[in-house]
């Protein structure tokens, strides 16, 4: 469904292509009506912000929020596996799921990156997509709550994903929400956190040729934009993986 593609785009690193795609995102939300009118209204400030805001400022905000605050990482397995060996096994399983669905990972983002997962789900039947999101429901619930605590304009996007997934607030979610949120301005504390995470994962070397750009072209939405290092200060680059 195009709604998942639209949600994926909104959670991707801001780019000129994303700004130009905002009308197509609006159209996807209203055409499929997977999101309620209230959810669409809640997401509207972000859409307006992305379409009309200064790109440099939008990119800096994104980095500060999702790349420098580990508790807000969009890499889902990080919240339950950290950088342990268990995460590697989970990555392999997810890559196999992608491959079985004819979806080959392209680019530098990890398989468990939420925008990548949403892009894959846009190619699957709704019931299957809901089931897969439900498996990560406790993480999504925690992310939505953490963004809400920060009064982030991105919070309604996560809340909408939680609603689509029909994910309840489980004990697992409450445990995650009880963790202390990272302070992206506390560079010393962030250094200590990231120094504990030295294991590196990358795209599946056997993934084959990329196909996901074809999906984006069909709905005129941008593929996950490459990160532009020019918008980051040297301090920021220390913490962005």
mmCIF file of C-alpha atoms in Angstrom:
data_model
loop_
_atom_site.group_PDB
_atom_site.id
_atom_site.type_symbol
_atom_site.label_atom_id
_atom_site.label_comp_id
_atom_site.label_asym_id
_atom_site.label_seq_id
_atom_site.Cartn_x
_atom_site.Cartn_y
_atom_site.Cartn_z
ATOM 1 C CA UNK A 1 0.000 0.000 0.000
ATOM 2 C CA UNK A 2 1.197 3.479 -0.856
ATOM 3 C CA UNK A 3 0.457 4.663 2.674
ATOM 4 C CA UNK A 4 3.404 2.623 3.972
ATOM 5 C CA UNK A 5 5.600 4.119 1.252
ATOM 6 C CA UNK A 6 4.452 7.596 2.295
ATOM 7 C CA UNK A 7 5.186 6.914 5.979
ATOM 8 C CA UNK A 8 8.606 5.576 4.996
ATOM 9 C CA UNK A 9 9.362 8.785 3.113
ATOM 10 C CA UNK A 10 8.313 10.973 6.037
ATOM 11 C CA UNK A 11 10.740 9.150 8.346
ATOM 12 C CA UNK A 12 13.611 9.388 5.867
ATOM 13 C CA UNK A 13 16.410 11.935 5.939
ATOM 14 C CA UNK A 14 14.989 15.193 4.525
ATOM 15 C CA UNK A 15 15.918 15.996 0.939
ATOM 16 C CA UNK A 16 14.764 18.167 -1.931
ATOM 17 C CA UNK A 17 13.117 15.068 -3.427
ATOM 18 C CA UNK A 18 11.130 14.545 -0.250
ATOM 19 C CA UNK A 19 10.008 18.165 -0.227
ATOM 20 C CA UNK A 20 8.778 17.824 -3.804
ATOM 21 C CA UNK A 21 6.941 14.591 -2.957
ATOM 22 C CA UNK A 22 4.765 16.048 -0.176
ATOM 23 C CA UNK A 23 1.704 16.431 -2.483
ATOM 24 C CA UNK A 24 2.020 12.760 -3.490
ATOM 25 C CA UNK A 25 2.216 11.793 0.183
ATOM 26 C CA UNK A 26 -0.969 13.747 0.897
ATOM 27 C CA UNK A 27 -2.647 12.020 -2.024
ATOM 28 C CA UNK A 28 -1.616 8.565 -0.795
ATOM 29 C CA UNK A 29 -3.009 9.199 2.679
ATOM 30 C CA UNK A 30 -6.356 10.444 1.412
ATOM 31 C CA UNK A 31 -6.749 7.968 -1.469
ATOM 32 C CA UNK A 32 -6.249 4.839 0.634
ATOM 33 C CA UNK A 33 -7.787 6.155 3.870
ATOM 34 C CA UNK A 34 -5.700 3.743 5.915
ATOM 35 C CA UNK A 35 -5.100 6.593 8.342
ATOM 36 C CA UNK A 36 -8.066 8.226 10.035
ATOM 37 C CA UNK A 37 -8.917 11.869 9.408
ATOM 38 C CA UNK A 38 -7.629 12.644 12.910
ATOM 39 C CA UNK A 39 -4.321 10.932 12.185
ATOM 40 C CA UNK A 40 -3.954 12.796 8.890
ATOM 41 C CA UNK A 41 -4.641 16.076 10.670
ATOM 42 C CA UNK A 42 -2.023 15.239 13.313
ATOM 43 C CA UNK A 43 0.608 14.522 10.637
ATOM 44 C CA UNK A 44 -0.197 17.695 8.703
ATOM 45 C CA UNK A 45 2.234 19.979 10.639
ATOM 46 C CA UNK A 46 5.144 17.722 9.675
ATOM 47 C CA UNK A 47 4.062 17.709 6.034
ATOM 48 C CA UNK A 48 3.878 21.490 5.993
ATOM 49 C CA UNK A 49 7.201 21.732 7.802
ATOM 50 C CA UNK A 50 8.964 19.411 5.365
ATOM 51 C CA UNK A 51 7.494 21.064 2.301
ATOM 52 C CA UNK A 52 8.215 24.662 3.226
ATOM 53 C CA UNK A 53 11.028 24.525 5.793
ATOM 54 C CA UNK A 54 14.697 25.295 5.240
ATOM 55 C CA UNK A 55 16.325 22.036 4.151
ATOM 56 C CA UNK A 56 19.479 22.638 6.189
ATOM 57 C CA UNK A 57 17.413 23.128 9.359
ATOM 58 C CA UNK A 58 15.242 20.087 8.606
ATOM 59 C CA UNK A 59 18.308 17.883 8.163
ATOM 60 C CA UNK A 60 19.959 19.141 11.347
ATOM 61 C CA UNK A 61 16.775 18.468 13.305
ATOM 62 C CA UNK A 62 16.557 14.955 11.899
ATOM 63 C CA UNK A 63 20.165 14.160 12.806
ATOM 64 C CA UNK A 64 19.766 15.568 16.308
ATOM 65 C CA UNK A 65 16.592 13.583 16.889
ATOM 66 C CA UNK A 66 17.161 10.189 15.305
ATOM 67 C CA UNK A 67 20.927 9.861 14.906
ATOM 68 C CA UNK A 68 22.231 11.378 18.125
ATOM 69 C CA UNK A 69 19.547 10.050 20.476
ATOM 70 C CA UNK A 70 20.019 6.294 20.640
ATOM 71 C CA UNK A 71 16.700 5.794 22.432
ATOM 72 C CA UNK A 72 15.026 7.294 19.346
ATOM 73 C CA UNK A 73 17.002 5.277 16.800
ATOM 74 C CA UNK A 74 14.925 4.154 13.827
ATOM 75 C CA UNK A 75 16.998 0.957 13.712
ATOM 76 C CA UNK A 76 14.467 -1.228 15.480
ATOM 77 C CA UNK A 77 16.678 -4.100 16.638
ATOM 78 C CA UNK A 78 18.915 -1.683 18.489
ATOM 79 C CA UNK A 79 16.194 -1.230 21.101
ATOM 80 C CA UNK A 80 16.077 -4.921 21.971
ATOM 81 C CA UNK A 81 19.423 -6.380 20.880
ATOM 82 C CA UNK A 82 21.765 -3.395 21.027
ATOM 83 C CA UNK A 83 24.892 -4.385 19.134
ATOM 84 C CA UNK A 84 24.938 -7.967 20.427
ATOM 85 C CA UNK A 85 25.346 -11.065 18.289
ATOM 86 C CA UNK A 86 21.593 -11.647 18.595
ATOM 87 C CA UNK A 87 21.056 -8.587 16.453
ATOM 88 C CA UNK A 88 23.141 -10.123 13.670
ATOM 89 C CA UNK A 89 20.922 -13.192 13.609
ATOM 90 C CA UNK A 90 17.812 -11.049 13.590
ATOM 91 C CA UNK A 91 19.250 -9.062 10.666
ATOM 92 C CA UNK A 92 19.815 -12.235 8.673
ATOM 93 C CA UNK A 93 16.250 -13.385 9.319
ATOM 94 C CA UNK A 94 14.873 -10.014 8.228
ATOM 95 C CA UNK A 95 16.971 -10.019 5.063
ATOM 96 C CA UNK A 96 15.608 -13.472 4.245
ATOM 97 C CA UNK A 97 12.081 -12.121 4.700
ATOM 98 C CA UNK A 98 12.878 -9.289 2.302
ATOM 99 C CA UNK A 99 14.380 -11.636 -0.249
ATOM 100 C CA UNK A 100 11.460 -14.034 -0.046
ATOM 101 C CA UNK A 101 9.184 -11.097 -0.830
ATOM 102 C CA UNK A 102 11.262 -10.081 -3.848
ATOM 103 C CA UNK A 103 12.612 -6.986 -2.096
ATOM 104 C CA UNK A 104 16.360 -6.439 -2.348
ATOM 105 C CA UNK A 105 18.004 -4.026 0.051
ATOM 106 C CA UNK A 106 19.771 -1.123 -1.611
ATOM 107 C CA UNK A 107 21.663 1.780 -0.073
ATOM 108 C CA UNK A 108 23.492 2.127 3.208
ATOM 109 C CA UNK A 109 20.668 1.858 5.743
ATOM 110 C CA UNK A 110 20.407 -1.292 7.847
ATOM 111 C CA UNK A 111 17.660 -3.874 7.232
ATOM 112 C CA UNK A 112 15.952 -2.992 10.527
ATOM 113 C CA UNK A 113 15.788 0.734 9.684
ATOM 114 C CA UNK A 114 12.097 1.597 10.050
ATOM 115 C CA UNK A 115 11.802 3.465 6.718
ATOM 116 C CA UNK A 116 13.308 0.410 4.964
ATOM 117 C CA UNK A 117 10.840 -1.906 6.697
ATOM 118 C CA UNK A 118 7.925 0.348 5.762
ATOM 119 C CA UNK A 119 9.105 0.420 2.153
ATOM 120 C CA UNK A 120 9.082 -3.376 2.110
ATOM 121 C CA UNK A 121 5.633 -3.481 3.709
ATOM 122 C CA UNK A 122 4.295 -1.227 0.954
ATOM 123 C CA UNK A 123 4.751 -4.241 -1.355
ATOM 124 C CA UNK A 124 2.890 -6.703 0.895
ATOM 125 C CA UNK A 125 -0.803 -7.355 1.587
ATOM 126 C CA UNK A 126 -2.209 -5.262 4.434
ATOM 127 C CA UNK A 127 -2.805 -8.224 6.740
ATOM 128 C CA UNK A 128 0.799 -9.377 6.342
ATOM 129 C CA UNK A 129 2.116 -5.852 6.818
ATOM 130 C CA UNK A 130 0.114 -5.472 10.027
ATOM 131 C CA UNK A 131 1.413 -8.780 11.355
ATOM 132 C CA UNK A 132 5.041 -7.830 10.708
ATOM 133 C CA UNK A 133 4.580 -4.423 12.303
ATOM 134 C CA UNK A 134 2.832 -6.107 15.214
ATOM 135 C CA UNK A 135 5.954 -8.149 15.903
ATOM 136 C CA UNK A 136 7.754 -4.841 16.506
ATOM 137 C CA UNK A 137 4.747 -3.289 18.199
ATOM 138 C CA UNK A 138 6.379 -2.774 21.590
ATOM 139 C CA UNK A 139 9.274 -0.885 19.968
ATOM 140 C CA UNK A 140 6.934 1.275 17.907
ATOM 141 C CA UNK A 141 4.806 2.094 20.955
ATOM 142 C CA UNK A 142 7.932 3.117 22.892
ATOM 143 C CA UNK A 143 9.229 5.272 20.027
ATOM 144 C CA UNK A 144 5.859 7.005 19.675
ATOM 145 C CA UNK A 145 5.782 7.787 23.401
ATOM 146 C CA UNK A 146 9.381 9.034 23.475
ATOM 147 C CA UNK A 147 8.682 11.372 20.567
ATOM 148 C CA UNK A 148 5.505 12.566 22.271
ATOM 149 C CA UNK A 149 7.474 13.392 25.421
ATOM 150 C CA UNK A 150 9.721 15.626 23.318
ATOM 151 C CA UNK A 151 6.714 17.272 21.638
ATOM 152 C CA UNK A 152 8.288 16.228 18.352
ATOM 153 C CA UNK A 153 6.492 16.959 15.103
ATOM 154 C CA UNK A 154 7.418 13.376 14.146
ATOM 155 C CA UNK A 155 5.389 11.881 17.013
ATOM 156 C CA UNK A 156 2.098 11.655 15.034
ATOM 157 C CA UNK A 157 3.850 9.582 12.346
ATOM 158 C CA UNK A 158 4.877 6.938 14.867
ATOM 159 C CA UNK A 159 1.454 7.096 16.508
ATOM 160 C CA UNK A 160 -0.156 6.488 13.117
ATOM 161 C CA UNK A 161 2.100 3.475 12.512
ATOM 162 C CA UNK A 162 1.173 2.097 15.928
ATOM 163 C CA UNK A 163 -2.515 2.522 15.090
ATOM 164 C CA UNK A 164 -2.144 0.800 11.710
ATOM 165 C CA UNK A 165 -0.244 -2.053 13.376
ATOM 166 C CA UNK A 166 -2.988 -2.254 16.020
ATOM 167 C CA UNK A 167 -0.184 -2.574 18.558
ATOM 168 C CA UNK A 168 -1.235 -2.549 22.230
ATOM 169 C CA UNK A 169 0.803 -1.105 25.089
ATOM 170 C CA UNK A 170 2.334 -4.316 26.398
ATOM 171 C CA UNK A 171 4.596 -4.921 29.365
ATOM 172 C CA UNK A 172 7.524 -5.087 26.931
ATOM 173 C CA UNK A 173 6.606 -1.627 25.671
ATOM 174 C CA UNK A 174 6.334 -0.264 29.193
ATOM 175 C CA UNK A 175 9.797 -1.594 30.027
ATOM 176 C CA UNK A 176 11.240 0.203 27.000
ATOM 177 C CA UNK A 177 9.387 3.416 27.827
ATOM 178 C CA UNK A 178 10.773 3.308 31.362
ATOM 179 C CA UNK A 179 14.335 3.624 30.064
ATOM 180 C CA UNK A 180 15.891 7.035 30.466
ATOM 181 C CA UNK A 181 15.810 9.036 27.250
ATOM 182 C CA UNK A 182 19.132 10.093 25.752
ATOM 183 C CA UNK A 183 19.947 13.791 25.814
ATOM 184 C CA UNK A 184 21.313 14.603 22.319
ATOM 185 C CA UNK A 185 22.965 17.725 23.725
ATOM 186 C CA UNK A 186 25.026 15.744 26.265
ATOM 187 C CA UNK A 187 27.947 14.859 24.019
ATOM 188 C CA UNK A 188 30.029 13.221 26.755
ATOM 189 C CA UNK A 189 27.222 10.846 27.680
ATOM 190 C CA UNK A 190 26.561 10.044 24.039
ATOM 191 C CA UNK A 191 30.240 9.272 23.481
ATOM 192 C CA UNK A 192 30.104 6.742 26.297
ATOM 193 C CA UNK A 193 26.988 5.111 24.859
ATOM 194 C CA UNK A 194 28.266 4.837 21.303
ATOM 195 C CA UNK A 195 31.690 3.555 22.367
ATOM 196 C CA UNK A 196 29.887 0.458 23.630
ATOM 197 C CA UNK A 197 28.471 -0.187 20.149
ATOM 198 C CA UNK A 198 31.330 -1.145 17.852
ATOM 199 C CA UNK A 199 29.735 -4.011 15.883
ATOM 200 C CA UNK A 200 29.073 -2.993 12.275
ATOM 201 C CA UNK A 201 26.276 -4.340 10.097
ATOM 202 C CA UNK A 202 25.685 -3.616 6.434
ATOM 203 C CA UNK A 203 23.452 -4.520 3.523
ATOM 204 C CA UNK A 204 23.270 -8.186 2.611
ATOM 205 C CA UNK A 205 26.187 -8.957 0.263
ATOM 206 C CA UNK A 206 23.949 -11.485 -1.537
ATOM 207 C CA UNK A 207 21.048 -9.114 -2.000
ATOM 208 C CA UNK A 208 21.481 -8.806 -5.765
ATOM 209 C CA UNK A 209 20.281 -5.901 -7.873
ATOM 210 C CA UNK A 210 18.199 -3.124 -6.314
ATOM 211 C CA UNK A 211 14.485 -3.067 -7.105
ATOM 212 C CA UNK A 212 13.007 -0.700 -4.536
ATOM 213 C CA UNK A 213 13.518 2.411 -6.685
ATOM 214 C CA UNK A 214 10.887 1.025 -9.098
ATOM 215 C CA UNK A 215 8.319 1.130 -6.309
ATOM 216 C CA UNK A 216 9.132 4.753 -5.549
ATOM 217 C CA UNK A 217 8.932 5.764 -9.177
ATOM 218 C CA UNK A 218 5.401 4.398 -9.411
ATOM 219 C CA UNK A 219 4.143 6.752 -6.738
ATOM 220 C CA UNK A 220 6.525 9.637 -7.310
ATOM 221 C CA UNK A 221 8.039 9.373 -3.846
ATOM 222 C CA UNK A 222 11.759 9.696 -3.120
ATOM 223 C CA UNK A 223 13.886 6.723 -2.199
ATOM 224 C CA UNK A 224 15.656 7.045 1.155
ATOM 225 C CA UNK A 225 17.869 10.037 0.538
ATOM 226 C CA UNK A 226 21.629 9.763 1.054
ATOM 227 C CA UNK A 227 22.936 11.513 4.107
ATOM 228 C CA UNK A 228 24.624 14.811 3.305
ATOM 229 C CA UNK A 229 27.627 15.263 5.623
ATOM 230 C CA UNK A 230 27.749 18.960 4.822
ATOM 231 C CA UNK A 231 24.887 19.647 7.226
ATOM 232 C CA UNK A 232 26.640 18.063 10.200
ATOM 233 C CA UNK A 233 29.087 19.665 12.515
ATOM 234 C CA UNK A 234 32.193 17.659 13.488
ATOM 235 C CA UNK A 235 30.530 16.887 16.824
ATOM 236 C CA UNK A 236 27.444 15.501 15.050
ATOM 237 C CA UNK A 237 29.525 13.260 12.813
ATOM 238 C CA UNK A 238 31.012 11.608 15.882
ATOM 239 C CA UNK A 239 27.659 10.135 16.788
ATOM 240 C CA UNK A 240 26.048 9.386 13.450
ATOM 241 C CA UNK A 241 26.551 5.812 12.435
#
